[in-house]
PDB file of C-alpha atoms in Angstrom:
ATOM      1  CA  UNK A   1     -15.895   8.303  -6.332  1.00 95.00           C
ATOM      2  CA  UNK A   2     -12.467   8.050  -5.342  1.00 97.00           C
ATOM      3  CA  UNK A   3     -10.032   5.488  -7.475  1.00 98.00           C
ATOM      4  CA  UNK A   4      -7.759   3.279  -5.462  1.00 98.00           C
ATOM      5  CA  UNK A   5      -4.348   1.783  -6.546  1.00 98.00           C
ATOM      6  CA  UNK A   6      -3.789  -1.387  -4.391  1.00 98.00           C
ATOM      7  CA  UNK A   7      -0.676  -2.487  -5.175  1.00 98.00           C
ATOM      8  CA  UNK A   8      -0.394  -5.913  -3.111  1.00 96.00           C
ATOM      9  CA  UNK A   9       0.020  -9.622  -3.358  1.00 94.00           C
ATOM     10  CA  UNK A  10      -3.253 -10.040  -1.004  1.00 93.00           C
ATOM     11  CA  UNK A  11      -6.316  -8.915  -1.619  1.00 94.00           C
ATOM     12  CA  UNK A  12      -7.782  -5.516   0.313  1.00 95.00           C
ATOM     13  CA  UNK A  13      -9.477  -6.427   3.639  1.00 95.00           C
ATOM     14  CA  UNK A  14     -12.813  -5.722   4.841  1.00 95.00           C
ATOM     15  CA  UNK A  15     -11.629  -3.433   7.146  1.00 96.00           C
ATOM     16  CA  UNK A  16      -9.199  -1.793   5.214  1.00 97.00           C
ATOM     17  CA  UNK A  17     -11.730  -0.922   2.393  1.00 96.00           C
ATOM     18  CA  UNK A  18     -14.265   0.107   5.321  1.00 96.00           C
ATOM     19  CA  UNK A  19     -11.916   2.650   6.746  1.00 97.00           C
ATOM     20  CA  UNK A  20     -10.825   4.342   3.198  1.00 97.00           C
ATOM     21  CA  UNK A  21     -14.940   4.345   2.507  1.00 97.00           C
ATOM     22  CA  UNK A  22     -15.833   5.895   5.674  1.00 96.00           C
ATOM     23  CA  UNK A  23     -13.185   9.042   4.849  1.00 94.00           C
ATOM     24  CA  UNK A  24     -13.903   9.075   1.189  1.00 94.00           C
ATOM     25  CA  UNK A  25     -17.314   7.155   0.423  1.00 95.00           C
ATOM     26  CA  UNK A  26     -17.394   5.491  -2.463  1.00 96.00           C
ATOM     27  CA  UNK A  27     -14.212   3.895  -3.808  1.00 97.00           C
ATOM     28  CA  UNK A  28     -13.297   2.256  -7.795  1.00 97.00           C
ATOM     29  CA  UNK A  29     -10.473  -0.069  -6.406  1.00 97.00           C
ATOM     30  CA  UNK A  30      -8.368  -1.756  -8.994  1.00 97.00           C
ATOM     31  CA  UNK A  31      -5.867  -4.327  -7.483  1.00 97.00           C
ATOM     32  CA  UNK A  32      -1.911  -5.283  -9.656  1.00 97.00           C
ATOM     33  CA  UNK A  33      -0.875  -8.490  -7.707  1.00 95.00           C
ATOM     34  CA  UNK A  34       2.478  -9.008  -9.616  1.00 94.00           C
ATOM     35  CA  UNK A  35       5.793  -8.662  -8.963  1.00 94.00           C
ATOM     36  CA  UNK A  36       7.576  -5.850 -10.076  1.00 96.00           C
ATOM     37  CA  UNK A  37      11.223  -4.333 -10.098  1.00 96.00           C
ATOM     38  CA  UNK A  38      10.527  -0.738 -10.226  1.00 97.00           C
ATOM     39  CA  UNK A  39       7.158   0.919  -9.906  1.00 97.00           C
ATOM     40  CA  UNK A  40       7.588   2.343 -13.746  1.00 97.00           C
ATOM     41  CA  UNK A  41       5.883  -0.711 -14.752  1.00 97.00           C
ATOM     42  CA  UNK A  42       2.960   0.009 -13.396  1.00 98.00           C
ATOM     43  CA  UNK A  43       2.702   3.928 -14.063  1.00 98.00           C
ATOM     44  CA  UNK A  44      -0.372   3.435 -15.871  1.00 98.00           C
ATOM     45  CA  UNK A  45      -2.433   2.825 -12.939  1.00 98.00           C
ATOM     46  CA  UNK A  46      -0.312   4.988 -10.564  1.00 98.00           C
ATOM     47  CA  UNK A  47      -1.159   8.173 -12.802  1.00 98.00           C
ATOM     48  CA  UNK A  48      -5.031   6.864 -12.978  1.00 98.00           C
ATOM     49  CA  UNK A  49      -5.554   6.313  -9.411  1.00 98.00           C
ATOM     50  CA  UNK A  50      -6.514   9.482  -7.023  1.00 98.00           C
ATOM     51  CA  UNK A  51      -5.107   7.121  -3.655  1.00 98.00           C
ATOM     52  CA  UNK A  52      -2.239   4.708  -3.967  1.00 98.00           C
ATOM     53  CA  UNK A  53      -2.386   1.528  -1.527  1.00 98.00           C
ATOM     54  CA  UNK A  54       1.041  -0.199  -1.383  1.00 97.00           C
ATOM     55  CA  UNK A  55       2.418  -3.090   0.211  1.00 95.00           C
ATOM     56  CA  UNK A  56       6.024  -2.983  -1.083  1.00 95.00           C
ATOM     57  CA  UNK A  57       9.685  -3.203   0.037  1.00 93.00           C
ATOM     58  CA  UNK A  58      11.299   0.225   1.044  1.00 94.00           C
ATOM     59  CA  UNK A  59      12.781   1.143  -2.412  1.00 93.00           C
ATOM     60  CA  UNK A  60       9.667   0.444  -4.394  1.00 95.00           C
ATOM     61  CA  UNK A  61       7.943   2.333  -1.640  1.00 96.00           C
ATOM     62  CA  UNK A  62       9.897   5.145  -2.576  1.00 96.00           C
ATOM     63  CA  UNK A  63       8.987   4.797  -6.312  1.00 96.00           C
ATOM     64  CA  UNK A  64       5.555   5.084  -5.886  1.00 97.00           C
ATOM     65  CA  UNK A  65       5.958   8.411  -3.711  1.00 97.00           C
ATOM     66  CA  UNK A  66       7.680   9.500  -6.320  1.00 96.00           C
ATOM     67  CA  UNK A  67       5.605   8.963  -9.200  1.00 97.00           C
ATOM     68  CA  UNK A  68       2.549   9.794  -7.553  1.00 97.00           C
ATOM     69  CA  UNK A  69       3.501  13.615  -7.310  1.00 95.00           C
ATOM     70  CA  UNK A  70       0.932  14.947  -4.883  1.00 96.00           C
ATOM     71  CA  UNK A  71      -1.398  11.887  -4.546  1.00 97.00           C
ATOM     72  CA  UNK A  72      -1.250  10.102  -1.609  1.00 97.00           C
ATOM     73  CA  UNK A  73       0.983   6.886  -1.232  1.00 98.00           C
ATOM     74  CA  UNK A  74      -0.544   5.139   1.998  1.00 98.00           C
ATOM     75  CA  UNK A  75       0.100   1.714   3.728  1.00 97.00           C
ATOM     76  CA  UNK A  76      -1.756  -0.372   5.916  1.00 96.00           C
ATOM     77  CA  UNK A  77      -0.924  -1.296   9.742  1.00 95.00           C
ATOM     78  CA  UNK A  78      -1.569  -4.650  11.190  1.00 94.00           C
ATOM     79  CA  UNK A  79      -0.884  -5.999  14.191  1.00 94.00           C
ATOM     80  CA  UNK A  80       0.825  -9.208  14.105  1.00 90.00           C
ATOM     81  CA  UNK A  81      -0.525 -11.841  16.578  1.00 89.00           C
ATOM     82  CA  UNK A  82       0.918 -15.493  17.071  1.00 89.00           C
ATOM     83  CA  UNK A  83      -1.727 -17.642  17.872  1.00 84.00           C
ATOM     84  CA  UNK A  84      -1.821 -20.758  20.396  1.00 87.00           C
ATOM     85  CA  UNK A  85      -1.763 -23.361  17.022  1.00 90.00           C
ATOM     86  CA  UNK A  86       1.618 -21.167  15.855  1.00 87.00           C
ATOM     87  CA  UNK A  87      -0.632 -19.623  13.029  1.00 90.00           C
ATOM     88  CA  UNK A  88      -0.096 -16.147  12.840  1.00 88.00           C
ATOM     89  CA  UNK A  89      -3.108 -13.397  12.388  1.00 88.00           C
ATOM     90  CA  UNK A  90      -3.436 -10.161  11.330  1.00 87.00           C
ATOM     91  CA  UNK A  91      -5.261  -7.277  12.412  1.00 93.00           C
ATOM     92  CA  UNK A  92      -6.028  -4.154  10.319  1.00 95.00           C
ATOM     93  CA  UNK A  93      -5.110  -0.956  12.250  1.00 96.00           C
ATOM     94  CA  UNK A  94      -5.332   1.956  10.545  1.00 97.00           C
ATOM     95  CA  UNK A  95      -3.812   3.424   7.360  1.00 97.00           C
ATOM     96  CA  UNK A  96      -0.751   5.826   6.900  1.00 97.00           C
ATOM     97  CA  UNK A  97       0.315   8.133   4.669  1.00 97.00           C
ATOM     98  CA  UNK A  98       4.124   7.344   3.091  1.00 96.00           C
ATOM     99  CA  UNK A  99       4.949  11.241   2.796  1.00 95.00           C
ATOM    100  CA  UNK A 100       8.733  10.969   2.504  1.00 93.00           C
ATOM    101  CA  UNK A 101      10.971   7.109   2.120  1.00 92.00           C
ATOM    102  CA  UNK A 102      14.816   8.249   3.303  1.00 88.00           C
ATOM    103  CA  UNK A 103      17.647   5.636   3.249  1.00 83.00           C
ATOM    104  CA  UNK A 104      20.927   7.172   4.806  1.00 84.00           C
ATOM    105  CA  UNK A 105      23.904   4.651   4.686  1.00 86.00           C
ATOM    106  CA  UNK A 106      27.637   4.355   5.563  1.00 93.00           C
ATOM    107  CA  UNK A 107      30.296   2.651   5.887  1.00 94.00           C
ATOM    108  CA  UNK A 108      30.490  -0.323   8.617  1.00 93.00           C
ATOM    109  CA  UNK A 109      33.195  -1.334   9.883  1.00 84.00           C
TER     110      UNK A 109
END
């Protein structure tokens, strides 16, 4: 049984859980639904987990690749769809692995 770190504010679709089960059968997943400044907090779950599910911003993204060492960090892909009532909908698409979270900056002028 594989252990699964979702780190999100929603909870883990259908879908999503279908297409982790159908690569690595059975799954434990335990869900943190808080908010967090840096993924420290939370290190606890990161080093019990064998997958880690985030839905983060891009610096807390890069904590979690971090701590995980050689597990993988993966996030969902959804399409976004604006229905006719303005409601918008989501779509699972598949899952990806975060392998590497690079910010390069400079100067603007």
């Amino acid at each position: 049984m594989k252990k699964v770190f979702w780190f999100s504010r929603h909870k883990m679709t259908n879908e999503q859980q279908m297409a982790l089960e159908n690569k690595f059968g059975e799954l434990d997943v335990f869900q943190v639904s808080k908010s967090i400044q840096h993924a420290t907090e939370v290190i606890d779950y990161i080093d019990w987990a064998d997958i880690i599910a985030v839905v983060a911003p891009i610096g807390l993204q890069a904590e979690f690749v971090k701590l995980a060492g050689n597990k993988p960090v993966i996030m969902a892909v959804s399409e976004r769809t604006l229905k006719e009532d303005g409601e918008v909908e989501f779509k699972f698409v598949k899952w990806e692995h975060l392998v590497k979270v690079e910010v390069v900056k400079e100067d603007f002028a």
